[in-house]
PDB file of C-alpha atoms and ligand atoms in Angstrom:
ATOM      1  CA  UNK A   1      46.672 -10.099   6.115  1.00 50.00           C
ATOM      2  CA  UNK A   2      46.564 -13.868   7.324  1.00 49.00           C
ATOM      3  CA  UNK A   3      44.236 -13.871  10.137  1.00 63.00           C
ATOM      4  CA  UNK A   4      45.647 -16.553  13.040  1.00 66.00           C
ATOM      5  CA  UNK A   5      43.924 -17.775  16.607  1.00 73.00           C
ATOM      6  CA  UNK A   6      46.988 -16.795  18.835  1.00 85.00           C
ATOM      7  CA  UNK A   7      46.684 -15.642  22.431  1.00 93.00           C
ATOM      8  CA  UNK A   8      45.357 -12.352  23.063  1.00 96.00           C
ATOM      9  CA  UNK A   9      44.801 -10.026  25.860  1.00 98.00           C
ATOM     10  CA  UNK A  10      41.441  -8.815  24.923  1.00 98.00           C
ATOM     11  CA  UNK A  11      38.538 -10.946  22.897  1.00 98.00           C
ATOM     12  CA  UNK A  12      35.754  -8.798  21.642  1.00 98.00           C
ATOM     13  CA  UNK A  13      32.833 -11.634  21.251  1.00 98.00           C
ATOM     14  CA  UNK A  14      30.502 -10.367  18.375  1.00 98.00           C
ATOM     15  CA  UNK A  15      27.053 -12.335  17.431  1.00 98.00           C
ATOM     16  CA  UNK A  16      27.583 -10.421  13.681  1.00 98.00           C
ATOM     17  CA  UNK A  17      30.679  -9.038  11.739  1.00 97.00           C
ATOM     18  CA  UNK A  18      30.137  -5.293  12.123  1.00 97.00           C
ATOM     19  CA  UNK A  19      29.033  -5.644  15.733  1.00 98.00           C
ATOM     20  CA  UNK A  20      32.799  -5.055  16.809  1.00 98.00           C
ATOM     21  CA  UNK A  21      33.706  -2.287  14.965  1.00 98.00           C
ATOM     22  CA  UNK A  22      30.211  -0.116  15.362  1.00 98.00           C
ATOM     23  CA  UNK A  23      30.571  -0.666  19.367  1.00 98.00           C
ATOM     24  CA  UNK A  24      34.091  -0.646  20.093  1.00 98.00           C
ATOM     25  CA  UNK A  25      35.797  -0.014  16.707  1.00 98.00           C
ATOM     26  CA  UNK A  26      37.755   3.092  18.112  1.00 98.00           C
ATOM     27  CA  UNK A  27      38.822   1.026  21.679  1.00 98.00           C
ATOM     28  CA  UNK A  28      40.049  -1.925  19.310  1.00 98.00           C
ATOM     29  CA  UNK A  29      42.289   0.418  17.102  1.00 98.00           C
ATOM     30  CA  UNK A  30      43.710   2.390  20.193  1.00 98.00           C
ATOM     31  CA  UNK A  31      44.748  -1.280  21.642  1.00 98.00           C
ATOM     32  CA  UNK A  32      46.336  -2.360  18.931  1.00 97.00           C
ATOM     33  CA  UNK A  33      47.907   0.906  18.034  1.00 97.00           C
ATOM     34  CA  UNK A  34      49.368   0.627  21.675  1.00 97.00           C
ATOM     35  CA  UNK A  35      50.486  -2.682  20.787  1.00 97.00           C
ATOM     36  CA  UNK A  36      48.501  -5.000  22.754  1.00 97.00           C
ATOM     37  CA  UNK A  37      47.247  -8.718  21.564  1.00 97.00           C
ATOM     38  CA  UNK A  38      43.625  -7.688  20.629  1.00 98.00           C
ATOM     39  CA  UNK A  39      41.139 -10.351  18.468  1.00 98.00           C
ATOM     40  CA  UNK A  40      37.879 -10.378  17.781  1.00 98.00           C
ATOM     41  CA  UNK A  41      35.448 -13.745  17.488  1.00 98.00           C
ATOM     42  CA  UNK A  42      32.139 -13.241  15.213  1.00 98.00           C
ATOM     43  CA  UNK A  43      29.715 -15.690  16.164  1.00 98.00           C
ATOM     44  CA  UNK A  44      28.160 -16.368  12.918  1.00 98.00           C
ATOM     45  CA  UNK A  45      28.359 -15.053   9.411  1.00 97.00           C
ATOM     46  CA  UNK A  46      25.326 -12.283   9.735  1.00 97.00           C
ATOM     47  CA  UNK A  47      24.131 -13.363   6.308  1.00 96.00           C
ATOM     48  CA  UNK A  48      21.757 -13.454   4.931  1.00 96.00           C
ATOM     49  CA  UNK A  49      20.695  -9.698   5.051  1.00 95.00           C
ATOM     50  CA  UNK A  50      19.118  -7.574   2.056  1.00 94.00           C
ATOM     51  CA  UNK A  51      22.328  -6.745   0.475  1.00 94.00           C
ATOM     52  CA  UNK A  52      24.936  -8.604   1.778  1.00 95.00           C
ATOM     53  CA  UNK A  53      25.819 -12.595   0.266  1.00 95.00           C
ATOM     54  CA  UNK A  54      27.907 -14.780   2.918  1.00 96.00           C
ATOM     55  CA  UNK A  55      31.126 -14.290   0.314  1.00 96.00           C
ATOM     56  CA  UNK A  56      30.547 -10.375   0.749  1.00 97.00           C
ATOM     57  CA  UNK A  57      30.150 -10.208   3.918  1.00 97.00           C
ATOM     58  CA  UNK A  58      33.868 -12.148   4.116  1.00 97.00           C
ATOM     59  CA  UNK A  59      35.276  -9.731   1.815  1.00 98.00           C
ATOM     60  CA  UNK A  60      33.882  -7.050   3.940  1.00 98.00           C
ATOM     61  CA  UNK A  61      35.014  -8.126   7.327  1.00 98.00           C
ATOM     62  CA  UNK A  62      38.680  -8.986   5.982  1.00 97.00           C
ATOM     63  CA  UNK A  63      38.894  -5.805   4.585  1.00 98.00           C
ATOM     64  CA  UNK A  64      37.668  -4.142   7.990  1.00 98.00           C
ATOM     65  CA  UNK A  65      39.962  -6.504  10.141  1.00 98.00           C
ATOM     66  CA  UNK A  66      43.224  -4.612   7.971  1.00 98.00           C
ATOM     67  CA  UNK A  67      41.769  -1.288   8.420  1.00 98.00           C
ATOM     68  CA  UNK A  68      41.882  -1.763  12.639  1.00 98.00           C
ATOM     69  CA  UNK A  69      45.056  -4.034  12.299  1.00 96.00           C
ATOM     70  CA  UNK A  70      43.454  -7.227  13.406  1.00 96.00           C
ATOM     71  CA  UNK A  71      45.897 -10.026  12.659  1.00 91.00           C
ATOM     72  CA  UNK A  72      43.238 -12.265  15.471  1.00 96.00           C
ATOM     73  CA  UNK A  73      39.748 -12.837  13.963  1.00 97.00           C
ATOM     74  CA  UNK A  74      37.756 -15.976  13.411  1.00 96.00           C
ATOM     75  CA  UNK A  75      34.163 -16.834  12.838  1.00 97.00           C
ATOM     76  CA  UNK A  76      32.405 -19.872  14.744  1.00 98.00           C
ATOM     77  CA  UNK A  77      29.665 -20.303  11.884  1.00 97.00           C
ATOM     78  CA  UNK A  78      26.942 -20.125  14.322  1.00 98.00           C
ATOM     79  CA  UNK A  79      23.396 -20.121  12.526  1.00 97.00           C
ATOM     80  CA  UNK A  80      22.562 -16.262  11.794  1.00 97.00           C
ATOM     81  CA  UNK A  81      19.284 -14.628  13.305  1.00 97.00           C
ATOM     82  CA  UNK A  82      18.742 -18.506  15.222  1.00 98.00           C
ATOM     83  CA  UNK A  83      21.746 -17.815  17.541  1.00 98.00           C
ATOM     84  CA  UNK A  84      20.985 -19.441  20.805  1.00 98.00           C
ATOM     85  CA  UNK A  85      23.019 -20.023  24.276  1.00 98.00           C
ATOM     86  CA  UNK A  86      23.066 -24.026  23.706  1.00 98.00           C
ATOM     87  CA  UNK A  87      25.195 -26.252  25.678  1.00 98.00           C
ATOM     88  CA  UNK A  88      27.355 -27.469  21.988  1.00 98.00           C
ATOM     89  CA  UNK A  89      27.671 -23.590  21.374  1.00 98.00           C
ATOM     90  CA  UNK A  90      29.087 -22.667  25.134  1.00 98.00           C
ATOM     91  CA  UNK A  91      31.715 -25.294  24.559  1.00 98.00           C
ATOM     92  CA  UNK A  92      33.065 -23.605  21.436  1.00 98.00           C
ATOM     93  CA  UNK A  93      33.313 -20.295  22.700  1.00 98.00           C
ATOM     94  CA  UNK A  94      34.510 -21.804  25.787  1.00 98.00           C
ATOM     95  CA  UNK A  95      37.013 -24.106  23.384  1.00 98.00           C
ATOM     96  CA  UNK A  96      37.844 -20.221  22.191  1.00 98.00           C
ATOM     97  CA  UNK A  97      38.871 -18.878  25.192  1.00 98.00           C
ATOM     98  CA  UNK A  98      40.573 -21.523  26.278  1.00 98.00           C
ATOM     99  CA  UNK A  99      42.907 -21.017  23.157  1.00 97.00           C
ATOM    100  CA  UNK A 100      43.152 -17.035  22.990  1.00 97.00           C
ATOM    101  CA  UNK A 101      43.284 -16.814  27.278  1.00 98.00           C
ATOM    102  CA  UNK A 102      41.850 -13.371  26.976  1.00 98.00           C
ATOM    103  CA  UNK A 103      42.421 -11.088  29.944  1.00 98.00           C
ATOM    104  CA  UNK A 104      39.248  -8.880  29.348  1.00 98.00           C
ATOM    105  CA  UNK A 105      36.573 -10.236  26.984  1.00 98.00           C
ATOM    106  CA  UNK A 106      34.140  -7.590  25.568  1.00 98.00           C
ATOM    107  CA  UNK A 107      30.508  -8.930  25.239  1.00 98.00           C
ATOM    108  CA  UNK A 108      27.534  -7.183  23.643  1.00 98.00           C
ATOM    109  CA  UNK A 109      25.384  -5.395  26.313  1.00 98.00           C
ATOM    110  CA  UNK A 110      22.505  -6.657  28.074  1.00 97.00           C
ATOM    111  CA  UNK A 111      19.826  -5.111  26.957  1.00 97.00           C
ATOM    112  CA  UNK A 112      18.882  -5.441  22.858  1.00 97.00           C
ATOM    113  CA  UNK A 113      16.029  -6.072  20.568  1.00 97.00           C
ATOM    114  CA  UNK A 114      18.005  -8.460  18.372  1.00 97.00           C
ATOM    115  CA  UNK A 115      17.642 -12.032  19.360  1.00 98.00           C
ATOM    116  CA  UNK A 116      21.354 -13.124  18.456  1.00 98.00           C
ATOM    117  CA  UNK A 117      22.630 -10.003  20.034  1.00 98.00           C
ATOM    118  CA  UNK A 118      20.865 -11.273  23.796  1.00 98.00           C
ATOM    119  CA  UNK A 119      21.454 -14.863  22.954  1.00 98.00           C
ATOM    120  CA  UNK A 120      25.510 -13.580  22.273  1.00 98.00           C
ATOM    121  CA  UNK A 121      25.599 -11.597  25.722  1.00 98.00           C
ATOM    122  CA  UNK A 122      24.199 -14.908  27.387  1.00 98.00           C
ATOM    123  CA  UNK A 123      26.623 -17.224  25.762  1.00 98.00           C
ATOM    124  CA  UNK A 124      30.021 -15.687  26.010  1.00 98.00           C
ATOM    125  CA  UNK A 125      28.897 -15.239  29.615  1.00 98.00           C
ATOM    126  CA  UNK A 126      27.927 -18.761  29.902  1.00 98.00           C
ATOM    127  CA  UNK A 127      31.274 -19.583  27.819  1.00 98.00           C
ATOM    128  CA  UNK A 128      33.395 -17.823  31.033  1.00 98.00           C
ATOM    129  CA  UNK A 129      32.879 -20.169  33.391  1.00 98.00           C
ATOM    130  CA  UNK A 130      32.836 -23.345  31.146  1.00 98.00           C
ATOM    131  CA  UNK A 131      36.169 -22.647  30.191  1.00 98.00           C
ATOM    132  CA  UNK A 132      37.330 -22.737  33.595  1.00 98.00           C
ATOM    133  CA  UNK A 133      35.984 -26.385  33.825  1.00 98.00           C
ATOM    134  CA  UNK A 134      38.777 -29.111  34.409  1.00 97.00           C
ATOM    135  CA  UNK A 135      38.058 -33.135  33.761  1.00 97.00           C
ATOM    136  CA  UNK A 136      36.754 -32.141  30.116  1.00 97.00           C
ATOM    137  CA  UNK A 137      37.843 -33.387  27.275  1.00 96.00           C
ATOM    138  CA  UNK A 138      37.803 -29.678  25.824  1.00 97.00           C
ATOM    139  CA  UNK A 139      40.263 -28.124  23.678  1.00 96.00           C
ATOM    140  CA  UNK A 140      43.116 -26.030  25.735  1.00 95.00           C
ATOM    141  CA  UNK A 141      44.005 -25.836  29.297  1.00 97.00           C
ATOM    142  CA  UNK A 142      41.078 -24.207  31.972  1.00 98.00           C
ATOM    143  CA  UNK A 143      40.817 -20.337  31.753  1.00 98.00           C
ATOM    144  CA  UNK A 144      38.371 -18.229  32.850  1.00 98.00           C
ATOM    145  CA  UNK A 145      38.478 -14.325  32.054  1.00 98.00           C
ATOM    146  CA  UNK A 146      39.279 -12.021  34.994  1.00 97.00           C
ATOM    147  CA  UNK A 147      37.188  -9.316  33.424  1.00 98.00           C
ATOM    148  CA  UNK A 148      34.072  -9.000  31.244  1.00 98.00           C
ATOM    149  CA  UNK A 149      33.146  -5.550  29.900  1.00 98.00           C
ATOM    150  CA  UNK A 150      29.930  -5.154  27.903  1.00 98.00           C
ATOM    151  CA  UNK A 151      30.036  -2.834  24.792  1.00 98.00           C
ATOM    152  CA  UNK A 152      27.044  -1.170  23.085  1.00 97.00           C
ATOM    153  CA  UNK A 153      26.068  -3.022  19.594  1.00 95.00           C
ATOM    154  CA  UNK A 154      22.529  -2.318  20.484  1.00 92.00           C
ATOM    155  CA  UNK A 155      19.489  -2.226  17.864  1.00 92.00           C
ATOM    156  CA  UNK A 156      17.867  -0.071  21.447  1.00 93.00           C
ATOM    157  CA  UNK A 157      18.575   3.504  21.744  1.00 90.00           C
ATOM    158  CA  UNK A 158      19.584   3.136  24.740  1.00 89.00           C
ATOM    159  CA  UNK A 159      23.136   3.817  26.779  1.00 84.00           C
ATOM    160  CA  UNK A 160      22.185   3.553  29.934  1.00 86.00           C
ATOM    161  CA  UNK A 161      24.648   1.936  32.803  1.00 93.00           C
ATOM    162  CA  UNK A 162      27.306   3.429  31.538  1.00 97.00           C
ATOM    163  CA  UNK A 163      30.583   2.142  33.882  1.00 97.00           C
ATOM    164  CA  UNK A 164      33.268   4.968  31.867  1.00 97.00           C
ATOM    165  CA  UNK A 165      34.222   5.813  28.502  1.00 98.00           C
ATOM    166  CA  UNK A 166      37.125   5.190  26.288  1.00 98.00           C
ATOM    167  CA  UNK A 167      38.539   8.280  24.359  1.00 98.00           C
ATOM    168  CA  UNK A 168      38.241   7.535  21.022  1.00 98.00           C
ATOM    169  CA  UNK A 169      39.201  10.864  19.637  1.00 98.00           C
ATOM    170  CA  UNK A 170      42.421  10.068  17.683  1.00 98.00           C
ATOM    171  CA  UNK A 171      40.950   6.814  16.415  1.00 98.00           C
ATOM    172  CA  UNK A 172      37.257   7.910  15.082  1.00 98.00           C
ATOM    173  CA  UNK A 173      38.394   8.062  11.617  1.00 98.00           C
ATOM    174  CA  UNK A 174      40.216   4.605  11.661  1.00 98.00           C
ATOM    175  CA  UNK A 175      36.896   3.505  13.069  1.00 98.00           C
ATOM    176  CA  UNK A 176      34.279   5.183  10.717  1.00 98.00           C
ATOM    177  CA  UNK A 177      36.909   3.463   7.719  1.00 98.00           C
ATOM    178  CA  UNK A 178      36.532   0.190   8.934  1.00 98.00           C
ATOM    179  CA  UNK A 179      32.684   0.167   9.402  1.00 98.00           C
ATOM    180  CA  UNK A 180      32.408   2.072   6.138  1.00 98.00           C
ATOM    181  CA  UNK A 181      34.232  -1.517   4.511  1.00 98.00           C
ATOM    182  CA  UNK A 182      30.306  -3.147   5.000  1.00 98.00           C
ATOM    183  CA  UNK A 183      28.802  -1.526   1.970  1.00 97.00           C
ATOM    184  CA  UNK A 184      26.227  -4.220   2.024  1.00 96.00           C
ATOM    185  CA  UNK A 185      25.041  -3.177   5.384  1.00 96.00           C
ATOM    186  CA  UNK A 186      24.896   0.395   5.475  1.00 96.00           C
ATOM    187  CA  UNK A 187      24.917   2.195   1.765  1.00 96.00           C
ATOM    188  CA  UNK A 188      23.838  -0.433  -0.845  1.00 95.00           C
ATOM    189  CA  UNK A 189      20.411   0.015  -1.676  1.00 94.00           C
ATOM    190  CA  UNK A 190      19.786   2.209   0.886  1.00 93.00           C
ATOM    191  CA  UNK A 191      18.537   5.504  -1.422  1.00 95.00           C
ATOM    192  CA  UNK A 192      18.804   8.407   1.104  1.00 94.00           C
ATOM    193  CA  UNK A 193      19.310   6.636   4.110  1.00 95.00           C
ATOM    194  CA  UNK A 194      22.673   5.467   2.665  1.00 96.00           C
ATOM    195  CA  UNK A 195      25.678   5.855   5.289  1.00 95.00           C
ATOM    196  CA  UNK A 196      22.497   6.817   7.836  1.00 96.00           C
ATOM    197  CA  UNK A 197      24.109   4.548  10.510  1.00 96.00           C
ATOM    198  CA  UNK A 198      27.719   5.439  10.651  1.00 97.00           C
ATOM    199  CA  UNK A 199      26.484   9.230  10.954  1.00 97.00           C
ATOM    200  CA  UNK A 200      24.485   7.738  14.097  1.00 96.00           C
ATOM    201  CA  UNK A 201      27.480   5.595  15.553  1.00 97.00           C
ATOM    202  CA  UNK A 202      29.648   9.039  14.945  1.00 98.00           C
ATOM    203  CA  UNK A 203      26.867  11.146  16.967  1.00 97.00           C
ATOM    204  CA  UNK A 204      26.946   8.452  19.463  1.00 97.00           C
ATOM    205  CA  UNK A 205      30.690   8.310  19.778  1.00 98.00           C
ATOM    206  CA  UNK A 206      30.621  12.484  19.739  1.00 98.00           C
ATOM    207  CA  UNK A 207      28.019  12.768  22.692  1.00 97.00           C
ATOM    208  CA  UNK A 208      29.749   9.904  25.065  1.00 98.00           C
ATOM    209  CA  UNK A 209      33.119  12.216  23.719  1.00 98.00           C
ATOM    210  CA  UNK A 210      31.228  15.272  25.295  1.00 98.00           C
ATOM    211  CA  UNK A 211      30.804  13.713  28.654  1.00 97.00           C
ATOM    212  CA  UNK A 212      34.842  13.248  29.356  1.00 98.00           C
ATOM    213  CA  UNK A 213      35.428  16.777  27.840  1.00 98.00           C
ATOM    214  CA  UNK A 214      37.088  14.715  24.563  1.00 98.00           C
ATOM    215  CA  UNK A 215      35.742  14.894  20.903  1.00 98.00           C
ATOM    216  CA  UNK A 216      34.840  11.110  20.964  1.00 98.00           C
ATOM    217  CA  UNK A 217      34.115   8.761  23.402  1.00 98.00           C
ATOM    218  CA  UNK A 218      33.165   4.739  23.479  1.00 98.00           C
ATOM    219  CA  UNK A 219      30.920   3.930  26.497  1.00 98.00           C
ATOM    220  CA  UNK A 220      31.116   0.363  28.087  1.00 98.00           C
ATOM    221  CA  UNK A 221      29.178  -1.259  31.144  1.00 98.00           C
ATOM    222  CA  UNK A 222      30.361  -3.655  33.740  1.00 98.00           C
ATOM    223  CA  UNK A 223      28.071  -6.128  36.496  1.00 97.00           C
ATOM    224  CA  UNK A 224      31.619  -6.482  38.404  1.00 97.00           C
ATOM    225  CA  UNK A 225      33.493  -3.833  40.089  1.00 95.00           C
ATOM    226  CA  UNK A 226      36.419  -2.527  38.393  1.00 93.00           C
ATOM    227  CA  UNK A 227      39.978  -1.457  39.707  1.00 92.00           C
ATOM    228  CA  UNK A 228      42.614   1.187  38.815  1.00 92.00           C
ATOM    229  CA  UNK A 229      45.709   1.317  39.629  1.00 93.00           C
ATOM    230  CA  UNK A 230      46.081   4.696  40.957  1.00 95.00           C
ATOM    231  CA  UNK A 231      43.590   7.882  40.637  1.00 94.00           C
ATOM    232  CA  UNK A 232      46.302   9.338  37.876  1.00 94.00           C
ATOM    233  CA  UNK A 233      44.547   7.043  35.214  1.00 89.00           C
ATOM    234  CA  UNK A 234      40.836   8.714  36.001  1.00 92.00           C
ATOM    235  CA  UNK A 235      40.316  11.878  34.123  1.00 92.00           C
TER     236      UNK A 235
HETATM  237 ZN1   ZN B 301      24.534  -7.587  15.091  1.00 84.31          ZN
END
C-alpha cells in the first residue's frame, strides 16, 4: 500500500516503529475502521536492536501499517536511542503538523525509562506550539493541535493517570496481528520468552478492558481537560 503525508485528523507521534501499535494499536484500527483520516509519524528507524537490521525493521512496519489500514505513515530519520528535543528536530515535527493539521495528536506518556521515549513526549509537545508560529519560513500554513492525548508505550509498569479508556474489544486481534509483523522485536532469538511481550500488551489491554466492563480496553492520559458532547457518549 503506497504510504502518502495527506491531512489527517489524528497523528499518533511514535519515537520507534512498534511504539504505535503496542500503545494504541486497537484505537488506530477502530478509527480507521470508522473511517476517519488517521497517520502515524515514527521518529526514527528504532534500529539498531539485537535482531532487527534498518531494512527489516521497514519491511516490518509496512507490513504492520496494511494490517491497521494505514495509508498515512512516515519516518523523520531521527538518530535511534540519541533522540533529543533539539530546536532542528521541533521544526520537523512542527513542519509535520503543519502538513497533516491533526485534530488530536497522540504522544507517548510522560513518564518512561527509555530516553527517546521522554525525549519523544517532550518534542511533539514542544512541536505543538512551534507549529502555530507565523513569520517562519517553515513548511505549511500555522497549526497548532486542539488536543494532545498521551498513550502508554512505556518500558515502566506503570498506568497510572489514567484520563478513560478506549474499547478495544472488536479490534484486539487486528492489533495483536500488526504487532506480531515485528518478528525482530519480539520472537527472533528470543528462546522461551518469544511472543513474551504481546502476551503482556494483551493482559494490559484485558485488565484496562475489565475496568469499563468490556473484554479490552486502551488507556490514555490527558494534562488538559477534555469535553463530550453529551453524557450519552460516557459509559
Ligand atoms: Zn520505543
Amino acid at each position: 500500500m503506497a504510504r502518502k503525508a495527506a491531512p489527517v485528523e489524528y497523528l499518533i507521534v511514535a519515537p520507534h516503529p512498534d511504539d504505535a501499535e503496542l500503545g494504541m494499536g486497537g484505537t488506530v484500527a477502530r478509527l480507521l475502521g470508522a473511517g476517519r483520516r488517521v497517520g502515524v509519524v515514527d521518529l526514527t528507524s528504532g534500529e539498531p536492536t539485537p535482531f532487527g537490521t534498518p531494512a527489516r525493521r521497514k519491511r516490518e512496519t509496512a507490513a504492520a501499517a496494511d494490517v491497521l489500514g494505514l495509508t498515512v505513515r512516515l519516518n523523520l530519520g531521527m538518530k535511534n536511542r540519541e533522540l533529543q528535543a533539539t530546536l532542528a528536530n521541533r521544526r520537523r515535527l512542527a513542519e509535520t503538523y503543519r502538513t497533516l493539521r491533526p485534530r488530536v495528536v497522540f504522544v507517548p506518556y510522560w513518564n518512561d525509562a527509555h530516553p527517546d521515549h521522554l525525549a519523544a513526549t517532550e518534542l511533539a509537545v514542544q512541536a505543538r506550539f512551534h507549529a502555530k508560529l507565523t513569520r517562519t519560513d517553515m513548511k505549511g500554513e500555522p497549526h497548532y493541535p486542539p488536543r494532545i492525548v498521551y498513550y502508554y508505550c512505556t518500558h515502566l509498569r506503570m498506568h497510572a493517570d489514567v484520563a478513560f479508556v478506549i474499547d478495544v474489544s472488536d479490534a484486539m486481534e487486528t492489533k495483536v496481528r500488526a504487532i506480531d509483523c515485528y518478528r525482530s522485536q519480539f520472537y527472533d532469538g528470543r528462546g522461551d520468552q518469544a511472543g513474551a511481550v504481546v502476551e503482556y500488551v494483551r493482559d494490559v489491554n484485558r485488565y484496562w478492558g475489565r475496568q469499563i466492563n468490556r473484554a479490552y480496553g486502551e488507556p490514555f492520559a490527558v494534562r488538559e481537560t477534555l469535553g463530550v458532547d453529551s453524557p450519552e457518549h460516557i459509559f
